[in-house]
Amino acid sequence: MSKTTVDYHPFFAMVSEDAVPTFFVLDYGKDKFRYTDNPRSLLLRSISTADSYVRKGYAFKALTLLPEYARNKFPNVIEIVLDVNRRNVHVQKLYEKAEFKKQENTYVGRCGEQFIYRKIVG
């Protein structure tokens, strides 16, 4: 990660000792307040899947494991929030399949309009 902060927490979705198809960065800091006013939320800052694993279900599986991981690592967290660029329809469908709910409010980021998603985990 290019930015070092104690609020960032990596999450690796491993399939074997030498394969990490999907990687998340969770953020427990103040940036989450762009998406929610809930202090008991966690921001899913980024998600990345290695090219050779794209569209093979690894990101979805990792997203389904994420709530349990969040509850164990951050016991006071009750929701996960994130944003998706409005043009990234494929990723929007992935989050919706993983039961993240699109919120009515949006915001304009560096790359245009961003949809906000949330999932209750606690």
PDB file of N, CA and C in Angstrom, residues 9-84:
ATOM      1  N   HIS A   9      -6.314  -1.965   7.074  1.00  0.00           N
ATOM      2  CA  HIS A   9      -6.143  -3.365   7.452  1.00  0.00           C
ATOM      3  C   HIS A   9      -6.291  -4.232   6.207  1.00  0.00           C
ATOM      4  N   PRO A  10      -5.220  -4.918   5.786  1.00  0.00           N
ATOM      5  CA  PRO A  10      -5.325  -5.786   4.611  1.00  0.00           C
ATOM      6  C   PRO A  10      -6.085  -7.065   4.927  1.00  0.00           C
ATOM      7  N   PHE A  11      -6.764  -7.596   3.939  1.00  0.00           N
ATOM      8  CA  PHE A  11      -7.504  -8.853   4.050  1.00  0.00           C
ATOM      9  C   PHE A  11      -7.177  -9.660   2.802  1.00  0.00           C
ATOM     10  N   PHE A  12      -6.540 -10.797   2.986  1.00  0.00           N
ATOM     11  CA  PHE A  12      -6.143 -11.643   1.868  1.00  0.00           C
ATOM     12  C   PHE A  12      -7.082 -12.836   1.766  1.00  0.00           C
ATOM     13  N   ALA A  13      -7.599 -13.100   0.602  1.00  0.00           N
ATOM     14  CA  ALA A  13      -8.423 -14.286   0.371  1.00  0.00           C
ATOM     15  C   ALA A  13      -7.538 -15.322  -0.318  1.00  0.00           C
ATOM     16  N   MET A  14      -7.030 -16.262   0.457  1.00  0.00           N
ATOM     17  CA  MET A  14      -6.073 -17.240  -0.051  1.00  0.00           C
ATOM     18  C   MET A  14      -6.783 -18.526  -0.462  1.00  0.00           C
ATOM     19  N   VAL A  15      -6.295 -19.149  -1.528  1.00  0.00           N
ATOM     20  CA  VAL A  15      -6.817 -20.444  -1.946  1.00  0.00           C
ATOM     21  C   VAL A  15      -5.790 -21.551  -1.741  1.00  0.00           C
ATOM     22  N   SER A  16      -4.546 -21.173  -1.534  1.00  0.00           N
ATOM     23  CA  SER A  16      -3.482 -22.110  -1.201  1.00  0.00           C
ATOM     24  C   SER A  16      -2.340 -21.300  -0.612  1.00  0.00           C
ATOM     25  N   GLU A  17      -1.275 -21.961  -0.203  1.00  0.00           N
ATOM     26  CA  GLU A  17      -0.158 -21.237   0.408  1.00  0.00           C
ATOM     27  C   GLU A  17       0.488 -20.242  -0.541  1.00  0.00           C
ATOM     28  N   ASP A  18       0.392 -20.486  -1.829  1.00  0.00           N
ATOM     29  CA  ASP A  18       1.071 -19.609  -2.784  1.00  0.00           C
ATOM     30  C   ASP A  18       0.122 -18.855  -3.719  1.00  0.00           C
ATOM     31  N   ALA A  19      -1.167 -18.860  -3.418  1.00  0.00           N
ATOM     32  CA  ALA A  19      -2.124 -18.164  -4.283  1.00  0.00           C
ATOM     33  C   ALA A  19      -3.043 -17.266  -3.461  1.00  0.00           C
ATOM     34  N   VAL A  20      -2.991 -15.982  -3.766  1.00  0.00           N
ATOM     35  CA  VAL A  20      -3.870 -14.993  -3.135  1.00  0.00           C
ATOM     36  C   VAL A  20      -4.624 -14.297  -4.267  1.00  0.00           C
ATOM     37  N   PRO A  21      -5.776 -14.837  -4.648  1.00  0.00           N
ATOM     38  CA  PRO A  21      -6.477 -14.258  -5.795  1.00  0.00           C
ATOM     39  C   PRO A  21      -7.105 -12.898  -5.527  1.00  0.00           C
ATOM     40  N   THR A  22      -7.562 -12.660  -4.300  1.00  0.00           N
ATOM     41  CA  THR A  22      -8.274 -11.421  -3.995  1.00  0.00           C
ATOM     42  C   THR A  22      -7.704 -10.780  -2.744  1.00  0.00           C
ATOM     43  N   PHE A  23      -7.601  -9.464  -2.790  1.00  0.00           N
ATOM     44  CA  PHE A  23      -7.005  -8.684  -1.718  1.00  0.00           C
ATOM     45  C   PHE A  23      -7.894  -7.480  -1.446  1.00  0.00           C
ATOM     46  N   PHE A  24      -8.199  -7.233  -0.169  1.00  0.00           N
ATOM     47  CA  PHE A  24      -8.980  -6.066   0.236  1.00  0.00           C
ATOM     48  C   PHE A  24      -8.136  -5.162   1.106  1.00  0.00           C
ATOM     49  N   VAL A  25      -8.503  -3.900   1.141  1.00  0.00           N
ATOM     50  CA  VAL A  25      -8.006  -2.993   2.166  1.00  0.00           C
ATOM     51  C   VAL A  25      -9.228  -2.449   2.892  1.00  0.00           C
ATOM     52  N   LEU A  26      -9.282  -2.713   4.188  1.00  0.00           N
ATOM     53  CA  LEU A  26     -10.352  -2.211   5.045  1.00  0.00           C
ATOM     54  C   LEU A  26      -9.830  -1.001   5.791  1.00  0.00           C
ATOM     55  N   ASP A  27     -10.665  -0.002   5.964  1.00  0.00           N
ATOM     56  CA  ASP A  27     -10.257   1.253   6.594  1.00  0.00           C
ATOM     57  C   ASP A  27     -11.212   1.564   7.741  1.00  0.00           C
ATOM     58  N   TYR A  28     -10.649   1.632   8.943  1.00  0.00           N
ATOM     59  CA  TYR A  28     -11.441   1.933  10.132  1.00  0.00           C
ATOM     60  C   TYR A  28     -11.339   3.414  10.514  1.00  0.00           C
ATOM     61  N   GLY A  29     -10.708   4.205   9.667  1.00  0.00           N
ATOM     62  CA  GLY A  29     -10.481   5.620   9.955  1.00  0.00           C
ATOM     63  C   GLY A  29     -11.659   6.517   9.618  1.00  0.00           C
ATOM     64  N   LYS A  30     -11.370   7.786   9.466  1.00  0.00           N
ATOM     65  CA  LYS A  30     -12.411   8.801   9.294  1.00  0.00           C
ATOM     66  C   LYS A  30     -12.953   8.919   7.872  1.00  0.00           C
ATOM     67  N   ASP A  31     -12.263   8.355   6.893  1.00  0.00           N
ATOM     68  CA  ASP A  31     -12.744   8.467   5.508  1.00  0.00           C
ATOM     69  C   ASP A  31     -14.117   7.838   5.310  1.00  0.00           C
ATOM     70  N   LYS A  32     -14.486   6.902   6.171  1.00  0.00           N
ATOM     71  CA  LYS A  32     -15.793   6.237   6.054  1.00  0.00           C
ATOM     72  C   LYS A  32     -16.949   7.220   6.203  1.00  0.00           C
ATOM     73  N   PHE A  33     -16.695   8.351   6.855  1.00  0.00           N
ATOM     74  CA  PHE A  33     -17.775   9.311   7.089  1.00  0.00           C
ATOM     75  C   PHE A  33     -18.202  10.034   5.815  1.00  0.00           C
ATOM     76  N   ARG A  34     -17.510   9.801   4.715  1.00  0.00           N
ATOM     77  CA  ARG A  34     -17.965  10.286   3.412  1.00  0.00           C
ATOM     78  C   ARG A  34     -19.196   9.484   2.974  1.00  0.00           C
ATOM     79  N   TYR A  35     -19.329   8.271   3.499  1.00  0.00           N
ATOM     80  CA  TYR A  35     -20.371   7.339   3.075  1.00  0.00           C
ATOM     81  C   TYR A  35     -21.457   7.113   4.116  1.00  0.00           C
ATOM     82  N   THR A  36     -21.146   7.355   5.370  1.00  0.00           N
ATOM     83  CA  THR A  36     -22.073   7.060   6.454  1.00  0.00           C
ATOM     84  C   THR A  36     -21.765   7.965   7.635  1.00  0.00           C
ATOM     85  N   ASP A  37     -22.739   8.162   8.498  1.00  0.00           N
ATOM     86  CA  ASP A  37     -22.472   8.886   9.744  1.00  0.00           C
ATOM     87  C   ASP A  37     -22.326   7.914  10.914  1.00  0.00           C
ATOM     88  N   ASN A  38     -22.292   6.636  10.615  1.00  0.00           N
ATOM     89  CA  ASN A  38     -22.210   5.600  11.638  1.00  0.00           C
ATOM     90  C   ASN A  38     -20.755   5.387  12.082  1.00  0.00           C
ATOM     91  N   PRO A  39     -20.413   5.705  13.335  1.00  0.00           N
ATOM     92  CA  PRO A  39     -19.042   5.498  13.811  1.00  0.00           C
ATOM     93  C   PRO A  39     -18.675   4.019  13.942  1.00  0.00           C
ATOM     94  N   ARG A  40     -19.677   3.147  13.885  1.00  0.00           N
ATOM     95  CA  ARG A  40     -19.425   1.703  13.999  1.00  0.00           C
ATOM     96  C   ARG A  40     -19.380   1.035  12.619  1.00  0.00           C
ATOM     97  N   SER A  41     -18.937   1.793  11.637  1.00  0.00           N
ATOM     98  CA  SER A  41     -18.829   1.273  10.279  1.00  0.00           C
ATOM     99  C   SER A  41     -17.365   1.042   9.912  1.00  0.00           C
ATOM    100  N   LEU A  42     -17.185   0.298   8.847  1.00  0.00           N
ATOM    101  CA  LEU A  42     -15.871  -0.040   8.316  1.00  0.00           C
ATOM    102  C   LEU A  42     -15.923   0.213   6.816  1.00  0.00           C
ATOM    103  N   LEU A  43     -14.930   0.899   6.291  1.00  0.00           N
ATOM    104  CA  LEU A  43     -14.880   1.213   4.862  1.00  0.00           C
ATOM    105  C   LEU A  43     -14.100   0.137   4.119  1.00  0.00           C
ATOM    106  N   LEU A  44     -14.725  -0.459   3.124  1.00  0.00           N
ATOM    107  CA  LEU A  44     -14.011  -1.335   2.200  1.00  0.00           C
ATOM    108  C   LEU A  44     -13.383  -0.406   1.171  1.00  0.00           C
ATOM    109  N   ARG A  45     -12.123  -0.074   1.406  1.00  0.00           N
ATOM    110  CA  ARG A  45     -11.437   0.953   0.624  1.00  0.00           C
ATOM    111  C   ARG A  45     -11.106   0.482  -0.783  1.00  0.00           C
ATOM    112  N   SER A  46     -10.634  -0.738  -0.901  1.00  0.00           N
ATOM    113  CA  SER A  46     -10.300  -1.240  -2.233  1.00  0.00           C
ATOM    114  C   SER A  46     -10.396  -2.753  -2.263  1.00  0.00           C
ATOM    115  N   ILE A  47     -10.581  -3.252  -3.454  1.00  0.00           N
ATOM    116  CA  ILE A  47     -10.607  -4.695  -3.702  1.00  0.00           C
ATOM    117  C   ILE A  47      -9.852  -4.926  -5.003  1.00  0.00           C
ATOM    118  N   SER A  48      -9.045  -5.959  -5.012  1.00  0.00           N
ATOM    119  CA  SER A  48      -8.274  -6.272  -6.207  1.00  0.00           C
ATOM    120  C   SER A  48      -8.221  -7.785  -6.378  1.00  0.00           C
ATOM    121  N   THR A  49      -8.429  -8.235  -7.595  1.00  0.00           N
ATOM    122  CA  THR A  49      -8.330  -9.652  -7.914  1.00  0.00           C
ATOM    123  C   THR A  49      -7.290  -9.823  -9.014  1.00  0.00           C
ATOM    124  N   ALA A  50      -6.377 -10.761  -8.815  1.00  0.00           N
ATOM    125  CA  ALA A  50      -5.337 -11.033  -9.808  1.00  0.00           C
ATOM    126  C   ALA A  50      -5.976 -11.415 -11.139  1.00  0.00           C
ATOM    127  N   ASP A  51      -5.379 -10.946 -12.224  1.00  0.00           N
ATOM    128  CA  ASP A  51      -5.947 -11.155 -13.558  1.00  0.00           C
ATOM    129  C   ASP A  51      -6.319 -12.607 -13.842  1.00  0.00           C
ATOM    130  N   SER A  52      -5.489 -13.543 -13.441  1.00  0.00           N
ATOM    131  CA  SER A  52      -5.754 -14.953 -13.755  1.00  0.00           C
ATOM    132  C   SER A  52      -6.921 -15.529 -12.955  1.00  0.00           C
ATOM    133  N   TYR A  53      -7.431 -14.779 -11.961  1.00  0.00           N
ATOM    134  CA  TYR A  53      -8.543 -15.245 -11.139  1.00  0.00           C
ATOM    135  C   TYR A  53      -9.841 -14.469 -11.379  1.00  0.00           C
ATOM    136  N   VAL A  54      -9.797 -13.463 -12.236  1.00  0.00           N
ATOM    137  CA  VAL A  54     -10.964 -12.615 -12.482  1.00  0.00           C
ATOM    138  C   VAL A  54     -12.104 -13.441 -13.078  1.00  0.00           C
ATOM    139  N   ARG A  55     -13.327 -13.173 -12.585  1.00  0.00           N
ATOM    140  CA  ARG A  55     -14.577 -13.799 -13.050  1.00  0.00           C
ATOM    141  C   ARG A  55     -14.602 -15.314 -12.847  1.00  0.00           C
ATOM    142  N   LYS A  56     -13.938 -15.745 -11.768  1.00  0.00           N
ATOM    143  CA  LYS A  56     -13.955 -17.168 -11.408  1.00  0.00           C
ATOM    144  C   LYS A  56     -14.576 -17.380 -10.034  1.00  0.00           C
ATOM    145  N   GLY A  57     -15.182 -16.322  -9.469  1.00  0.00           N
ATOM    146  CA  GLY A  57     -15.898 -16.452  -8.210  1.00  0.00           C
ATOM    147  C   GLY A  57     -15.095 -16.137  -6.962  1.00  0.00           C
ATOM    148  N   TYR A  58     -13.818 -15.815  -7.104  1.00  0.00           N
ATOM    149  CA  TYR A  58     -12.988 -15.573  -5.924  1.00  0.00           C
ATOM    150  C   TYR A  58     -13.359 -14.282  -5.204  1.00  0.00           C
ATOM    151  N   ALA A  59     -13.622 -13.227  -5.940  1.00  0.00           N
ATOM    152  CA  ALA A  59     -14.014 -11.965  -5.299  1.00  0.00           C
ATOM    153  C   ALA A  59     -15.346 -12.139  -4.579  1.00  0.00           C
ATOM    154  N   PHE A  60     -16.291 -12.820  -5.204  1.00  0.00           N
ATOM    155  CA  PHE A  60     -17.584 -13.060  -4.559  1.00  0.00           C
ATOM    156  C   PHE A  60     -17.408 -13.874  -3.282  1.00  0.00           C
ATOM    157  N   LYS A  61     -16.619 -14.923  -3.349  1.00  0.00           N
ATOM    158  CA  LYS A  61     -16.387 -15.755  -2.164  1.00  0.00           C
ATOM    159  C   LYS A  61     -15.748 -14.924  -1.056  1.00  0.00           C
ATOM    160  N   ALA A  62     -14.777 -14.105  -1.395  1.00  0.00           N
ATOM    161  CA  ALA A  62     -14.137 -13.251  -0.393  1.00  0.00           C
ATOM    162  C   ALA A  62     -15.141 -12.279   0.214  1.00  0.00           C
ATOM    163  N   LEU A  63     -16.029 -11.723  -0.609  1.00  0.00           N
ATOM    164  CA  LEU A  63     -17.050 -10.810  -0.094  1.00  0.00           C
ATOM    165  C   LEU A  63     -18.015 -11.516   0.845  1.00  0.00           C
ATOM    166  N   THR A  64     -18.287 -12.792   0.598  1.00  0.00           N
ATOM    167  CA  THR A  64     -19.174 -13.525   1.502  1.00  0.00           C
ATOM    168  C   THR A  64     -18.479 -13.856   2.822  1.00  0.00           C
ATOM    169  N   LEU A  65     -17.148 -13.965   2.813  1.00  0.00           N
ATOM    170  CA  LEU A  65     -16.385 -14.216   4.040  1.00  0.00           C
ATOM    171  C   LEU A  65     -16.106 -12.936   4.821  1.00  0.00           C
ATOM    172  N   LEU A  66     -16.183 -11.809   4.150  1.00  0.00           N
ATOM    173  CA  LEU A  66     -15.827 -10.529   4.761  1.00  0.00           C
ATOM    174  C   LEU A  66     -16.626 -10.183   6.012  1.00  0.00           C
ATOM    175  N   PRO A  67     -17.947 -10.355   6.066  1.00  0.00           N
ATOM    176  CA  PRO A  67     -18.676 -10.000   7.290  1.00  0.00           C
ATOM    177  C   PRO A  67     -18.183 -10.747   8.531  1.00  0.00           C
ATOM    178  N   GLU A  68     -17.933 -12.034   8.396  1.00  0.00           N
ATOM    179  CA  GLU A  68     -17.440 -12.801   9.547  1.00  0.00           C
ATOM    180  C   GLU A  68     -16.060 -12.309   9.974  1.00  0.00           C
ATOM    181  N   TYR A  69     -15.201 -12.055   8.997  1.00  0.00           N
ATOM    182  CA  TYR A  69     -13.875 -11.518   9.302  1.00  0.00           C
ATOM    183  C   TYR A  69     -14.005 -10.179  10.022  1.00  0.00           C
ATOM    184  N   ALA A  70     -14.873  -9.310   9.523  1.00  0.00           N
ATOM    185  CA  ALA A  70     -15.060  -7.987  10.133  1.00  0.00           C
ATOM    186  C   ALA A  70     -15.571  -8.110  11.563  1.00  0.00           C
ATOM    187  N   ARG A  71     -16.526  -9.006  11.793  1.00  0.00           N
ATOM    188  CA  ARG A  71     -17.056  -9.197  13.156  1.00  0.00           C
ATOM    189  C   ARG A  71     -15.975  -9.697  14.108  1.00  0.00           C
ATOM    190  N   ASN A  72     -15.103 -10.576  13.634  1.00  0.00           N
ATOM    191  CA  ASN A  72     -14.036 -11.106  14.485  1.00  0.00           C
ATOM    192  C   ASN A  72     -12.929 -10.090  14.734  1.00  0.00           C
ATOM    193  N   LYS A  73     -12.540  -9.365  13.708  1.00  0.00           N
ATOM    194  CA  LYS A  73     -11.429  -8.405  13.814  1.00  0.00           C
ATOM    195  C   LYS A  73     -11.875  -7.087  14.448  1.00  0.00           C
ATOM    196  N   PHE A  74     -13.110  -6.685  14.190  1.00  0.00           N
ATOM    197  CA  PHE A  74     -13.648  -5.411  14.667  1.00  0.00           C
ATOM    198  C   PHE A  74     -15.004  -5.676  15.323  1.00  0.00           C
ATOM    199  N   PRO A  75     -15.037  -6.182  16.551  1.00  0.00           N
ATOM    200  CA  PRO A  75     -16.292  -6.616  17.181  1.00  0.00           C
ATOM    201  C   PRO A  75     -17.363  -5.532  17.291  1.00  0.00           C
ATOM    202  N   ASN A  76     -16.969  -4.268  17.316  1.00  0.00           N
ATOM    203  CA  ASN A  76     -17.968  -3.205  17.446  1.00  0.00           C
ATOM    204  C   ASN A  76     -18.551  -2.758  16.106  1.00  0.00           C
ATOM    205  N   VAL A  77     -18.021  -3.236  14.988  1.00  0.00           N
ATOM    206  CA  VAL A  77     -18.496  -2.828  13.665  1.00  0.00           C
ATOM    207  C   VAL A  77     -19.835  -3.493  13.362  1.00  0.00           C
ATOM    208  N   ILE A  78     -20.772  -2.682  12.867  1.00  0.00           N
ATOM    209  CA  ILE A  78     -22.084  -3.233  12.508  1.00  0.00           C
ATOM    210  C   ILE A  78     -22.414  -3.072  11.021  1.00  0.00           C
ATOM    211  N   GLU A  79     -21.577  -2.321  10.287  1.00  0.00           N
ATOM    212  CA  GLU A  79     -21.822  -2.196   8.854  1.00  0.00           C
ATOM    213  C   GLU A  79     -20.514  -1.994   8.103  1.00  0.00           C
ATOM    214  N   ILE A  80     -20.524  -2.428   6.851  1.00  0.00           N
ATOM    215  CA  ILE A  80     -19.414  -2.191   5.930  1.00  0.00           C
ATOM    216  C   ILE A  80     -19.946  -1.292   4.825  1.00  0.00           C
ATOM    217  N   VAL A  81     -19.191  -0.250   4.485  1.00  0.00           N
ATOM    218  CA  VAL A  81     -19.589   0.679   3.432  1.00  0.00           C
ATOM    219  C   VAL A  81     -18.510   0.719   2.355  1.00  0.00           C
ATOM    220  N   LEU A  82     -18.910   1.110   1.157  1.00  0.00           N
ATOM    221  CA  LEU A  82     -17.967   1.208   0.043  1.00  0.00           C
ATOM    222  C   LEU A  82     -18.578   2.071  -1.038  1.00  0.00           C
ATOM    223  N   ASP A  83     -17.762   2.410  -2.023  1.00  0.00           N
ATOM    224  CA  ASP A  83     -18.286   3.137  -3.176  1.00  0.00           C
ATOM    225  C   ASP A  83     -17.877   2.428  -4.458  1.00  0.00           C
ATOM    226  N   VAL A  84     -18.687   2.653  -5.490  1.00  0.00           N
ATOM    227  CA  VAL A  84     -18.450   2.072  -6.807  1.00  0.00           C
ATOM    228  C   VAL A  84     -18.772   3.141  -7.840  1.00  0.00           C
TER     229      VAL A  84
END
